Amino acid sequence: MKVMAQIAMVMNLDKCIGCHTCSVTCKQAWTNREGTEYMWFNDVETRPGVGYPRGWEDQDKWKGGWRRTAGGRLVPRQGGRLATLGRIFSNPNLPGVNDYYEPWTYEYDTLLSAPASRTTPTARATSTLTGQHKDTIAWGPNWDDDLGGSMETLDADPVLHQMNLEVAKTIEYTFMFYLPRICEHCLNPTCVAACPSGAMYKRVEDGIVLVDQDRCRGWRMCVSGCPYKKVYFNHKTGKAEKCTLCYPRLEAGQPTVCSETCVGRLRYLGVLLYDADRVTWAASQKDERDLYAAQRDILLDPNDPAVIEAAKADGVAHSWIQAAQASPIWDLITRYQVALPLHPEYRTLPMVWYVPPLSPVVDAVTASGSDGENHKVLLAAISQMRIPMEYLAGLFSAGDTAPVERSLRRLAAMRSYMRDVFMGNDADETIPEAVGMTGDDVRAMYRLLSIAKYDERYVIPTTRTGMPPGITELEGCPVDYDVEAFHGAAPGATTPGAAPAGTRTLPLEVL
Ligand code: SF4
Ligand code: SF4
């Protein structure tokens, strides 16, 4: 067993309101420069839809991720090392600007400088690539937003195809939800394997996947190798760029910008311990439907004394082990088993997981004349949800509906159980029992998913005890934070409503 630590994220999709604040603040922090205009390290997609870049999930077309050979070996779907070198000057598997979109701005200055006239001045659209006027804007990074373009694009949704699903195409009857996406900081990243220059790397200390700008030669094999299409090519510098998981903030114990600014408070960040010796085993499962379970299987219980000893022997810092023990990610993935990985069939072992959306099932059941708050009725109705379970399974469990159904049943059970608690009735312990949980588990899960405070959602160990002398805040980062709350609290101190000691006020230790 080789114990390693990974910073991972979970997003609770029921709480995403599709406001795009995460995308905009990320852009402001990281890609507000020449050459990065079209890049969205964080984007929010409306599902069903084709996403950004267009149809990124169609790996028959883009050849991203890994393929398992008949002999059980993993090779990048775009080809091994020799094939990659053979295509170094002509990579056929790259999205073009039309698949992303041609970025544009508006001539805002016209609004201020136009002479007096009988008509209102207009700000014409201009391409930020060519500087030319754009008379029509026919595609953007979120063209499906709120199903706005979906009547045109729905048929091209790769998940609908893969799951052979027909869905209603009238806006009143179809379903939708939001899917925010960032780089998955995978345990088995194809982008790293595909890079001929060795510029892409995964940090040993926290698993963040980065591009060494000095070593990058701009071959773009990482762009085609990534099945999530989360590496981008900067056409000004000629280098690859990607989500950094805001590592300068994480190193200071702060959450990523997208998490910090998330209006729905649906993002969770924390440490996972995993067995690096079993990564290849987990990614090479013969049956794609076993990949989710195998991935969960290599995560190590941070409270197991044998794991703690092995982690110390492998150089994992004490503060990181403590953070793993308080990790909301561990709880959501393993203890409650409500979070699922995005497209485990790509075999990259992604580290951003999702709690699937329950959708308005209570309203639907009530509208059909039944008691939507009755847990027996509610649990039975999960399979008739407005969002088809098969669609969610196509996203989160390689088509296997069982993990999705377990997650949704647990979320529905939490709703029924907590309703009794808040109505002053006796808690009905048969509800958690029906979904394989205890009442205490359900209460703890409710707290984490519904009302968790900042320090419970983000349990991030730092590698230092404070800012360098003379610096009072992270310069250059546009997202502010409460300096006093962060630096002022004594270890172990608690404030009303704050997390238990041992989360953000972890004893700090230099690695
Ligand atoms: S999601 Fe991120 S880490 Fe995974 S393959 Fe793509 S760029 Fe690499
Ligand atoms: S900021 Fe949060 S709620 Fe808004 S779109 Fe992003 S993930 Fe969803």
Short mmCIF file of C-alpha atoms and ligand atoms in Angstrom, two decimals:
data_model
loop_
_atom_site.label_atom_id
_atom_site.label_comp_id
_atom_site.label_asym_id
_atom_site.label_seq_id
_atom_site.Cartn_x
_atom_site.Cartn_y
_atom_site.Cartn_z
CA MET A 1 0.00 0.00 0.00
CA LYS A 2 1.31 3.43 -0.97
CA VAL A 3 -0.73 6.17 0.70
CA MET A 4 -1.08 9.47 -1.13
CA ALA A 5 -3.25 12.53 -0.49
CA GLN A 6 -5.53 14.25 -2.98
CA ILE A 7 -7.55 17.42 -2.73
CA ALA A 8 -10.97 16.60 -4.16
CA MET A 9 -14.27 18.39 -4.73
CA VAL A 10 -17.94 17.38 -4.53
CA MET A 11 -20.76 19.46 -6.02
CA ASN A 12 -24.37 19.03 -4.88
CA LEU A 13 -26.35 19.50 -8.09
CA ASP A 14 -29.72 20.03 -6.43
CA LYS A 15 -28.46 23.40 -5.22
CA CYS A 16 -26.99 24.77 -8.45
CA ILE A 17 -29.10 27.66 -9.76
CA GLY A 18 -27.08 28.13 -12.94
CA CYS A 19 -26.05 31.67 -12.09
CA HIS A 20 -22.54 31.27 -13.62
CA THR A 21 -20.95 33.28 -10.80
CA CYS A 22 -18.34 30.53 -10.47
CA SER A 23 -17.46 30.78 -14.16
CA VAL A 24 -17.22 34.55 -14.14
CA THR A 25 -15.11 34.81 -10.99
CA CYS A 26 -12.82 32.04 -12.23
CA LYS A 27 -12.41 33.87 -15.53
CA GLN A 28 -11.66 37.10 -13.74
CA ALA A 29 -8.98 35.36 -11.66
CA TRP A 30 -7.33 33.12 -14.27
CA THR A 31 -8.27 33.71 -17.92
CA ASN A 32 -8.80 37.43 -18.22
CA ARG A 33 -5.82 37.79 -20.59
CA GLU A 34 -4.98 37.87 -24.27
CA GLY A 35 -4.96 34.39 -25.75
CA THR A 36 -7.36 33.03 -23.13
CA GLU A 37 -10.55 34.76 -24.29
CA TYR A 38 -12.37 31.57 -25.23
CA MET A 39 -11.23 29.59 -22.17
CA TRP A 40 -13.56 28.74 -19.31
CA PHE A 41 -11.66 26.72 -16.70
CA ASN A 42 -15.05 26.56 -14.92
CA ASP A 43 -18.17 26.35 -17.04
CA VAL A 44 -21.78 25.57 -16.15
CA GLU A 45 -23.70 23.44 -18.63
CA THR A 46 -27.43 22.92 -18.93
CA ARG A 47 -28.29 19.23 -19.30
CA PRO A 48 -29.47 17.79 -21.57
CA GLY A 49 -27.32 19.63 -24.06
CA VAL A 50 -24.02 19.44 -25.90
CA GLY A 51 -21.94 21.47 -23.45
CA TYR A 52 -18.62 23.20 -24.01
CA PRO A 53 -16.84 22.47 -26.24
CA ARG A 54 -19.69 21.17 -28.35
CA GLY A 55 -20.27 17.44 -27.76
CA TRP A 56 -17.18 16.98 -25.54
CA GLU A 57 -18.52 13.63 -24.28
CA ASP A 58 -18.38 12.02 -27.73
CA GLN A 59 -15.14 10.08 -27.33
CA ASP A 60 -15.68 8.25 -30.64
CA LYS A 61 -15.05 11.65 -32.15
CA TRP A 62 -12.51 13.22 -29.78
CA LYS A 63 -10.65 10.09 -28.63
CA GLY A 64 -10.12 11.32 -25.07
CA GLY A 65 -9.49 9.17 -21.99
CA TRP A 66 -8.25 5.59 -21.80
CA ARG A 67 -9.15 2.39 -23.66
CA ARG A 68 -8.79 -1.06 -22.12
CA THR A 69 -7.16 -3.51 -24.51
CA ALA A 70 -8.32 -7.12 -24.82
CA GLY A 71 -5.29 -8.06 -22.71
CA GLY A 72 -6.42 -5.71 -19.91
CA ARG A 73 -3.85 -2.96 -20.51
CA LEU A 74 -4.76 0.72 -20.57
CA VAL A 75 -3.76 2.83 -23.57
CA PRO A 76 -4.83 6.39 -24.32
CA ARG A 77 -7.76 6.25 -26.71
CA GLN A 78 -5.92 8.64 -29.06
CA GLY A 79 -3.03 6.14 -29.28
CA GLY A 80 0.15 5.25 -27.44
CA ARG A 81 3.48 7.09 -27.40
CA LEU A 82 4.55 6.19 -30.95
CA ALA A 83 1.18 7.11 -32.44
CA THR A 84 1.26 10.39 -30.50
CA LEU A 85 4.74 11.26 -31.78
CA GLY A 86 3.62 10.41 -35.33
CA ARG A 87 0.84 13.02 -35.07
CA ILE A 88 2.87 15.69 -33.38
CA PHE A 89 2.58 18.15 -36.27
CA SER A 90 -0.99 17.24 -37.18
CA ASN A 91 -3.33 16.25 -34.38
CA PRO A 92 -6.71 15.31 -35.89
CA ASN A 93 -8.57 15.06 -32.58
CA LEU A 94 -8.63 18.70 -31.56
CA PRO A 95 -11.76 20.82 -31.14
CA GLY A 96 -11.70 23.91 -33.35
CA VAL A 97 -12.82 27.41 -32.57
CA ASN A 98 -16.31 26.56 -33.83
CA ASP A 99 -16.57 23.76 -31.26
CA TYR A 100 -15.66 26.18 -28.46
CA TYR A 101 -16.97 29.49 -29.84
CA GLU A 102 -15.51 32.61 -31.34
CA PRO A 103 -15.17 34.93 -28.36
CA TRP A 104 -16.54 38.41 -28.75
CA THR A 105 -16.95 41.68 -26.95
CA TYR A 106 -19.01 44.80 -27.65
CA GLU A 107 -17.95 48.29 -28.66
CA TYR A 108 -19.05 49.72 -25.34
CA ASP A 109 -17.17 52.94 -25.98
CA THR A 110 -19.66 53.81 -28.69
CA LEU A 111 -22.34 54.16 -26.04
CA LEU A 112 -20.28 56.84 -24.30
CA SER A 113 -18.78 58.67 -27.24
CA ALA A 114 -21.56 58.66 -29.85
CA PRO A 115 -22.75 62.14 -30.85
CA ALA A 116 -26.31 63.20 -30.06
CA SER A 117 -28.72 61.53 -32.46
CA ARG A 118 -32.38 60.65 -32.87
CA THR A 119 -31.68 56.97 -32.31
CA THR A 120 -30.06 55.16 -29.39
CA PRO A 121 -26.44 54.29 -30.15
CA THR A 122 -25.66 50.58 -30.30
CA ALA A 123 -22.57 48.65 -29.26
CA ARG A 124 -21.74 46.27 -32.08
CA ALA A 125 -20.30 42.86 -31.40
CA THR A 126 -16.63 42.42 -32.29
CA SER A 127 -14.60 39.23 -32.43
CA THR A 128 -11.79 39.28 -29.86
CA LEU A 129 -9.81 37.00 -32.18
CA THR A 130 -9.96 39.01 -35.40
CA GLY A 131 -11.17 42.42 -34.23
CA GLN A 132 -13.82 42.27 -37.00
CA HIS A 133 -17.49 43.08 -36.47
CA LYS A 134 -19.72 40.06 -35.98
CA ASP A 135 -23.11 40.53 -37.57
CA THR A 136 -24.51 37.31 -36.16
CA ILE A 137 -23.66 35.43 -33.02
CA ALA A 138 -24.59 31.83 -33.65
CA TRP A 139 -22.75 29.89 -30.94
CA GLY A 140 -21.38 30.48 -27.46
CA PRO A 141 -19.89 28.58 -24.53
CA ASN A 142 -23.33 27.96 -23.04
CA TRP A 143 -25.67 27.96 -26.00
CA ASP A 144 -27.96 25.39 -24.34
CA ASP A 145 -28.41 27.65 -21.29
CA ASP A 146 -31.76 26.99 -19.60
CA LEU A 147 -32.70 24.93 -22.67
CA GLY A 148 -32.55 28.14 -24.72
CA GLY A 149 -30.84 26.43 -27.68
CA SER A 150 -31.75 22.90 -26.78
CA MET A 151 -34.51 22.37 -29.28
CA GLU A 152 -31.73 22.59 -31.88
CA THR A 153 -29.01 20.77 -29.96
CA LEU A 154 -30.86 18.18 -27.87
CA ASP A 155 -30.50 15.45 -30.45
CA ALA A 156 -26.73 15.85 -30.37
CA ASP A 157 -26.40 15.23 -26.60
CA PRO A 158 -23.93 12.29 -26.44
CA VAL A 159 -25.45 10.93 -23.20
CA LEU A 160 -28.92 10.70 -24.72
CA HIS A 161 -27.39 8.79 -27.62
CA GLN A 162 -25.32 6.52 -25.43
CA MET A 163 -28.29 5.66 -23.22
CA ASN A 164 -30.65 5.41 -26.20
CA LEU A 165 -33.05 7.84 -24.54
CA GLU A 166 -35.87 9.76 -26.15
CA VAL A 167 -36.90 12.88 -24.24
CA ALA A 168 -39.74 15.33 -24.67
CA LYS A 169 -38.77 18.26 -26.86
CA THR A 170 -41.41 20.67 -25.70
CA ILE A 171 -40.09 23.08 -23.15
CA GLU A 172 -42.99 22.38 -20.77
CA TYR A 173 -42.34 18.67 -20.56
CA THR A 174 -38.63 18.17 -20.86
CA PHE A 175 -36.25 18.13 -17.90
CA MET A 176 -33.12 20.11 -17.14
CA PHE A 177 -30.47 20.66 -14.52
CA TYR A 178 -27.10 22.38 -14.32
CA LEU A 179 -23.73 20.69 -14.43
CA PRO A 180 -20.84 22.94 -13.33
CA ARG A 181 -17.50 21.57 -14.55
CA ILE A 182 -13.82 22.13 -13.82
CA CYS A 183 -10.73 19.98 -14.44
CA GLU A 184 -11.17 16.71 -12.56
CA HIS A 185 -7.55 16.56 -11.29
CA CYS A 186 -7.75 12.86 -12.10
CA LEU A 187 -5.81 10.12 -10.31
CA ASN A 188 -5.02 8.58 -13.70
CA PRO A 189 -4.91 11.63 -15.99
CA THR A 190 -4.63 11.01 -19.74
CA CYS A 191 -3.46 14.60 -20.22
CA VAL A 192 -0.29 13.81 -18.27
CA ALA A 193 0.24 10.49 -20.07
CA ALA A 194 -0.25 12.10 -23.47
CA CYS A 195 2.21 14.99 -23.06
CA PRO A 196 5.35 14.31 -25.15
CA SER A 197 7.31 17.09 -23.39
CA GLY A 198 6.66 16.03 -19.80
CA ALA A 199 5.14 19.46 -19.16
CA MET A 200 1.89 18.17 -17.64
CA TYR A 201 2.35 16.84 -14.12
CA LYS A 202 0.42 15.80 -11.05
CA ARG A 203 1.69 17.31 -7.80
CA VAL A 204 2.81 14.68 -5.33
CA GLU A 205 1.67 16.57 -2.24
CA ASP A 206 -1.97 17.27 -3.17
CA GLY A 207 -2.68 15.65 -6.56
CA ILE A 208 -3.32 18.93 -8.40
CA VAL A 209 -2.64 18.58 -12.16
CA LEU A 210 -0.67 21.49 -13.63
CA VAL A 211 1.18 22.55 -16.82
CA ASP A 212 4.82 23.59 -16.55
CA GLN A 213 4.76 26.62 -18.84
CA ASP A 214 8.53 26.48 -19.41
CA ARG A 215 8.46 22.89 -20.63
CA CYS A 216 5.26 23.08 -22.69
CA ARG A 217 5.97 22.98 -26.45
CA GLY A 218 2.37 23.47 -27.53
CA TRP A 219 1.86 20.01 -29.11
CA ARG A 220 -1.70 19.93 -27.69
CA MET A 221 -1.77 16.16 -27.12
CA CYS A 222 -3.11 16.97 -23.62
CA VAL A 223 -6.07 18.80 -25.17
CA SER A 224 -7.10 15.76 -27.20
CA GLY A 225 -6.10 13.30 -24.43
CA CYS A 226 -8.36 14.89 -21.81
CA PRO A 227 -11.83 13.37 -22.18
CA TYR A 228 -13.38 16.25 -20.21
CA LYS A 229 -11.80 18.80 -22.58
CA LYS A 230 -10.43 20.80 -19.70
CA VAL A 231 -7.01 21.68 -21.14
CA TYR A 232 -6.95 24.68 -23.47
CA PHE A 233 -4.42 26.07 -25.95
CA ASN A 234 -3.36 29.68 -25.53
CA HIS A 235 -3.02 30.95 -29.08
CA LYS A 236 -0.91 33.92 -27.95
CA THR A 237 1.73 32.10 -25.88
CA GLY A 238 1.54 28.79 -27.77
CA LYS A 239 1.22 26.88 -24.47
CA ALA A 240 -1.43 24.73 -22.83
CA GLU A 241 -3.36 26.08 -19.85
CA LYS A 242 -5.87 24.56 -17.45
CA CYS A 243 -7.63 24.85 -14.10
CA THR A 244 -5.05 25.01 -11.32
CA LEU A 245 -7.56 24.25 -8.56
CA CYS A 246 -6.47 27.71 -7.34
CA TYR A 247 -3.41 26.12 -5.74
CA PRO A 248 -2.04 29.41 -4.35
CA ARG A 249 -5.29 29.78 -2.39
CA LEU A 250 -5.37 26.15 -1.28
CA GLU A 251 -1.81 26.43 -0.01
CA ALA A 252 -3.03 29.23 2.24
CA GLY A 253 -6.00 27.17 3.46
CA GLN A 254 -8.54 28.99 1.29
CA PRO A 255 -11.06 27.35 -1.05
CA THR A 256 -10.91 27.76 -4.82
CA VAL A 257 -12.42 30.95 -6.26
CA CYS A 258 -15.35 29.00 -7.77
CA SER A 259 -16.12 27.49 -4.36
CA GLU A 260 -15.65 30.73 -2.43
CA THR A 261 -18.06 32.60 -4.69
CA CYS A 262 -20.61 29.84 -5.33
CA VAL A 263 -24.03 31.34 -4.70
CA GLY A 264 -25.66 27.96 -4.04
CA ARG A 265 -22.93 26.95 -1.54
CA LEU A 266 -22.94 23.58 -3.22
CA ARG A 267 -19.19 22.96 -3.48
CA TYR A 268 -17.20 20.99 -0.95
CA LEU A 269 -13.41 20.66 -0.79
CA GLY A 270 -11.35 18.28 1.25
CA VAL A 271 -8.60 15.70 1.42
CA LEU A 272 -8.86 12.06 0.38
CA LEU A 273 -6.25 9.42 1.11
CA TYR A 274 -5.89 6.74 -1.55
CA ASP A 275 -3.77 3.75 -2.35
CA ALA A 276 -1.54 4.76 -5.28
CA ASP A 277 -0.52 1.13 -5.81
CA ARG A 278 -4.10 0.27 -6.84
CA VAL A 279 -4.81 3.14 -9.24
CA THR A 280 -4.07 1.07 -12.35
CA TRP A 281 -6.16 -1.82 -10.99
CA ALA A 282 -9.11 0.53 -10.38
CA ALA A 283 -8.86 2.11 -13.83
CA SER A 284 -8.53 -1.22 -15.67
CA GLN A 285 -11.74 -2.93 -14.55
CA LYS A 286 -13.05 -5.06 -17.38
CA ASP A 287 -16.69 -4.08 -16.96
CA GLU A 288 -17.18 -0.31 -17.13
CA ARG A 289 -19.95 -0.63 -14.57
CA ASP A 290 -17.42 -1.80 -11.98
CA LEU A 291 -15.30 1.35 -12.32
CA TYR A 292 -17.27 3.44 -9.81
CA ALA A 293 -17.03 0.79 -7.08
CA ALA A 294 -13.33 0.16 -7.82
CA GLN A 295 -12.59 3.86 -7.59
CA ARG A 296 -14.30 4.07 -4.21
CA ASP A 297 -12.42 0.96 -3.16
CA ILE A 298 -8.96 2.55 -3.49
CA LEU A 299 -9.93 5.42 -1.18
CA LEU A 300 -8.51 4.71 2.26
CA ASP A 301 -10.31 5.13 5.58
CA PRO A 302 -8.44 8.00 7.28
CA ASN A 303 -9.55 6.75 10.71
CA ASP A 304 -8.12 3.26 10.22
CA PRO A 305 -4.98 2.96 12.44
CA ALA A 306 -3.20 0.88 9.76
CA VAL A 307 -3.87 3.58 7.15
CA ILE A 308 -2.67 6.31 9.53
CA GLU A 309 0.58 4.44 10.18
CA ALA A 310 1.12 3.78 6.46
CA ALA A 311 0.33 7.43 5.63
CA LYS A 312 2.93 8.65 8.14
CA ALA A 313 5.48 6.20 6.76
CA ASP A 314 4.77 7.48 3.23
CA GLY A 315 5.37 11.09 4.32
CA VAL A 316 1.78 12.37 4.51
CA ALA A 317 1.84 15.26 7.00
CA HIS A 318 -0.07 14.93 10.27
CA SER A 319 -2.22 17.96 9.42
CA TRP A 320 -3.24 16.30 6.13
CA ILE A 321 -4.23 13.09 7.91
CA GLN A 322 -6.32 15.15 10.32
CA ALA A 323 -7.90 17.01 7.40
CA ALA A 324 -8.72 13.69 5.73
CA GLN A 325 -10.46 12.58 8.92
CA ALA A 326 -12.63 15.72 8.87
CA SER A 327 -13.11 15.62 5.09
CA PRO A 328 -16.64 16.32 3.79
CA ILE A 329 -15.55 14.60 0.57
CA TRP A 330 -14.86 11.31 2.36
CA ASP A 331 -18.28 11.51 4.03
CA LEU A 332 -20.21 12.23 0.83
CA ILE A 333 -18.40 9.63 -1.27
CA THR A 334 -17.91 6.82 1.20
CA ARG A 335 -19.87 7.25 4.42
CA TYR A 336 -23.18 8.32 2.84
CA GLN A 337 -22.41 7.15 -0.72
CA VAL A 338 -24.42 9.93 -2.32
CA ALA A 339 -21.65 11.47 -4.46
CA LEU A 340 -20.72 9.89 -7.80
CA PRO A 341 -17.86 10.46 -10.30
CA LEU A 342 -18.44 12.13 -13.67
CA HIS A 343 -18.05 9.60 -16.49
CA PRO A 344 -16.04 6.90 -14.69
CA GLU A 345 -15.95 5.03 -18.03
CA TYR A 346 -13.21 7.40 -19.22
CA ARG A 347 -10.96 5.54 -16.74
CA THR A 348 -9.08 8.66 -15.61
CA LEU A 349 -10.41 8.33 -12.02
CA PRO A 350 -11.81 11.87 -11.76
CA MET A 351 -11.60 13.70 -8.43
CA VAL A 352 -14.57 16.06 -8.79
CA TRP A 353 -17.69 14.12 -7.83
CA TYR A 354 -21.38 15.04 -7.90
CA VAL A 355 -24.45 14.51 -5.75
CA PRO A 356 -27.09 13.88 -8.47
CA PRO A 357 -30.17 16.12 -8.55
CA LEU A 358 -33.35 14.77 -6.99
CA SER A 359 -35.47 17.02 -9.24
CA PRO A 360 -38.97 18.16 -8.23
CA VAL A 361 -40.12 14.64 -7.41
CA VAL A 362 -42.27 15.70 -4.43
CA ASP A 363 -44.30 18.09 -6.60
CA ALA A 364 -44.66 15.46 -9.30
CA VAL A 365 -45.93 12.85 -6.86
CA THR A 366 -48.28 15.33 -5.19
CA ALA A 367 -49.63 16.40 -8.59
CA SER A 368 -50.43 12.77 -9.37
CA GLY A 369 -52.75 12.70 -6.32
CA SER A 370 -50.43 10.90 -3.88
CA ASP A 371 -48.83 12.19 -0.69
CA GLY A 372 -45.44 13.39 -1.95
CA GLU A 373 -44.12 13.72 1.60
CA ASN A 374 -44.88 10.12 2.52
CA HIS A 375 -41.56 8.34 2.40
CA LYS A 376 -42.97 5.06 1.07
CA VAL A 377 -44.64 6.84 -1.83
CA LEU A 378 -41.61 9.06 -2.40
CA LEU A 379 -39.07 6.23 -2.45
CA ALA A 380 -41.24 4.24 -4.85
CA ALA A 381 -41.56 7.26 -7.14
CA ILE A 382 -37.81 7.80 -7.61
CA SER A 383 -37.76 5.68 -10.75
CA GLN A 384 -40.44 7.92 -12.32
CA MET A 385 -38.57 11.15 -11.70
CA ARG A 386 -38.73 13.87 -14.24
CA ILE A 387 -34.98 13.54 -14.81
CA PRO A 388 -34.66 9.97 -16.12
CA MET A 389 -32.45 7.84 -13.90
CA GLU A 390 -30.86 6.41 -17.05
CA TYR A 391 -29.67 9.88 -18.03
CA LEU A 392 -28.00 10.39 -14.64
CA ALA A 393 -26.51 6.90 -14.88
CA GLY A 394 -25.07 7.84 -18.29
CA LEU A 395 -23.32 10.75 -16.60
CA PHE A 396 -22.26 9.31 -13.27
CA SER A 397 -22.06 5.52 -13.27
CA ALA A 398 -21.25 4.24 -16.76
CA GLY A 399 -24.93 3.49 -17.37
CA ASP A 400 -25.57 1.50 -14.18
CA THR A 401 -28.71 2.90 -12.54
CA ALA A 402 -28.14 1.16 -9.17
CA PRO A 403 -25.65 3.71 -7.67
CA VAL A 404 -27.78 6.62 -8.87
CA GLU A 405 -30.91 5.09 -7.41
CA ARG A 406 -29.19 4.49 -4.06
CA SER A 407 -28.03 8.09 -3.96
CA LEU A 408 -31.47 9.48 -4.84
CA ARG A 409 -33.28 7.20 -2.41
CA ARG A 410 -30.98 8.37 0.38
CA LEU A 411 -31.60 12.01 -0.50
CA ALA A 412 -35.36 11.41 -0.57
CA ALA A 413 -35.22 9.52 2.74
CA MET A 414 -33.32 12.42 4.31
CA ARG A 415 -36.08 14.73 3.20
CA SER A 416 -38.87 12.63 4.71
CA TYR A 417 -37.00 11.89 7.94
CA MET A 418 -36.02 15.51 8.58
CA ARG A 419 -39.55 16.67 7.81
CA ASP A 420 -40.80 14.68 10.80
CA VAL A 421 -38.00 16.07 12.94
CA PHE A 422 -38.85 19.66 12.05
CA MET A 423 -42.60 19.12 12.36
CA GLY A 424 -42.05 18.01 15.96
CA ASN A 425 -43.13 14.43 15.25
CA ASP A 426 -41.29 11.37 16.46
CA ALA A 427 -38.47 10.57 14.07
CA ASP A 428 -39.40 7.50 12.04
CA GLU A 429 -36.34 5.24 12.20
CA THR A 430 -37.77 2.93 9.55
CA ILE A 431 -37.01 5.62 6.95
CA PRO A 432 -33.20 5.56 7.26
CA GLU A 433 -33.37 1.78 7.71
CA ALA A 434 -35.16 1.48 4.36
CA VAL A 435 -32.12 3.02 2.63
CA GLY A 436 -29.42 1.30 4.70
CA MET A 437 -28.62 4.27 6.97
CA THR A 438 -29.08 5.22 10.62
CA GLY A 439 -30.95 8.24 11.94
CA ASP A 440 -27.64 9.77 13.11
CA ASP A 441 -26.17 9.35 9.63
CA VAL A 442 -29.19 11.03 8.08
CA ARG A 443 -28.99 13.97 10.50
CA ALA A 444 -25.26 14.40 9.83
CA MET A 445 -25.81 14.17 6.07
CA TYR A 446 -28.61 16.71 6.31
CA ARG A 447 -26.32 19.12 8.14
CA LEU A 448 -23.57 18.70 5.56
CA LEU A 449 -25.80 19.01 2.49
CA SER A 450 -28.18 21.67 3.75
CA ILE A 451 -26.70 24.03 6.31
CA ALA A 452 -22.97 23.29 6.58
CA LYS A 453 -20.91 26.34 7.42
CA TYR A 454 -17.86 27.54 5.53
CA ASP A 455 -15.41 25.55 7.65
CA GLU A 456 -17.41 22.35 7.26
CA ARG A 457 -17.63 22.66 3.49
CA TYR A 458 -13.95 23.45 3.01
CA VAL A 459 -11.52 21.44 5.11
CA ILE A 460 -8.19 22.42 3.64
CA PRO A 461 -4.89 21.90 5.43
CA THR A 462 -2.32 24.62 4.86
CA THR A 463 1.39 24.21 4.52
CA ARG A 464 2.28 27.28 6.53
CA THR A 465 1.17 29.16 9.61
CA GLY A 466 0.44 32.57 8.12
CA MET A 467 1.16 35.07 5.40
CA PRO A 468 4.76 35.97 4.65
CA PRO A 469 5.96 39.09 6.53
CA GLY A 470 4.63 42.30 5.02
CA ILE A 471 1.75 40.60 3.15
CA THR A 472 -1.72 40.94 4.54
CA GLU A 473 -3.61 39.21 1.77
CA LEU A 474 -3.11 37.21 -1.40
CA GLU A 475 -2.10 39.88 -3.85
CA GLY A 476 -3.43 39.49 -7.35
CA CYS A 477 -6.38 37.34 -6.34
CA PRO A 478 -9.58 39.29 -6.97
CA VAL A 479 -11.58 37.28 -4.46
CA ASP A 480 -11.26 38.67 -0.97
CA TYR A 481 -11.59 36.80 2.27
CA ASP A 482 -12.05 37.57 5.92
CA VAL A 483 -8.50 37.98 7.22
CA GLU A 484 -9.57 38.22 10.84
CA ALA A 485 -11.73 35.12 10.66
CA PHE A 486 -8.91 33.22 9.05
CA HIS A 487 -5.91 34.34 11.04
CA GLY A 488 -7.48 35.59 14.22
CA ALA A 489 -9.12 32.48 15.65
CA ALA A 490 -7.11 30.60 18.23
CA PRO A 491 -6.75 26.87 17.56
CA GLY A 492 -9.76 25.06 18.95
CA ALA A 493 -11.81 28.23 19.41
CA THR A 494 -15.46 27.96 18.45
CA THR A 495 -17.98 30.61 17.54
CA PRO A 496 -21.76 30.25 17.38
CA GLY A 497 -22.67 28.21 14.33
CA ALA A 498 -19.02 27.49 13.54
CA ALA A 499 -17.63 24.09 12.72
CA PRO A 500 -16.18 21.96 15.48
CA ALA A 501 -12.57 22.69 16.30
CA GLY A 502 -10.23 20.77 14.08
CA THR A 503 -11.48 21.93 10.72
CA ARG A 504 -10.01 25.21 9.59
CA THR A 505 -8.05 25.69 12.78
CA LEU A 506 -6.15 22.47 12.29
CA PRO A 507 -2.75 22.32 13.93
CA LEU A 508 -0.50 23.40 11.10
CA GLU A 509 2.62 21.68 10.07
CA VAL A 510 5.17 22.44 7.40
CA LEU A 511 5.43 19.53 4.98
S1 SF4 B 1 -9.85 16.38 -16.34
FE1 SF4 B 1 -7.98 17.50 -15.82
S2 SF4 B 1 -6.58 15.97 -14.90
FE2 SF4 B 1 -8.25 14.82 -15.92
S3 SF4 B 1 -7.41 14.36 -17.96
FE3 SF4 B 1 -8.54 16.31 -18.15
S4 SF4 B 1 -7.05 17.98 -17.79
FE4 SF4 B 1 -6.14 16.02 -17.10
S1 SF4 B 2 -21.90 29.80 -8.60
FE1 SF4 B 2 -22.67 27.87 -7.69
S2 SF4 B 2 -24.92 28.06 -7.98
FE2 SF4 B 2 -23.99 29.55 -9.42
S3 SF4 B 2 -23.73 28.36 -11.34
FE3 SF4 B 2 -21.81 28.16 -10.20
S4 SF4 B 2 -22.01 26.21 -9.10
FE4 SF4 B 2 -24.11 26.84 -9.71
#
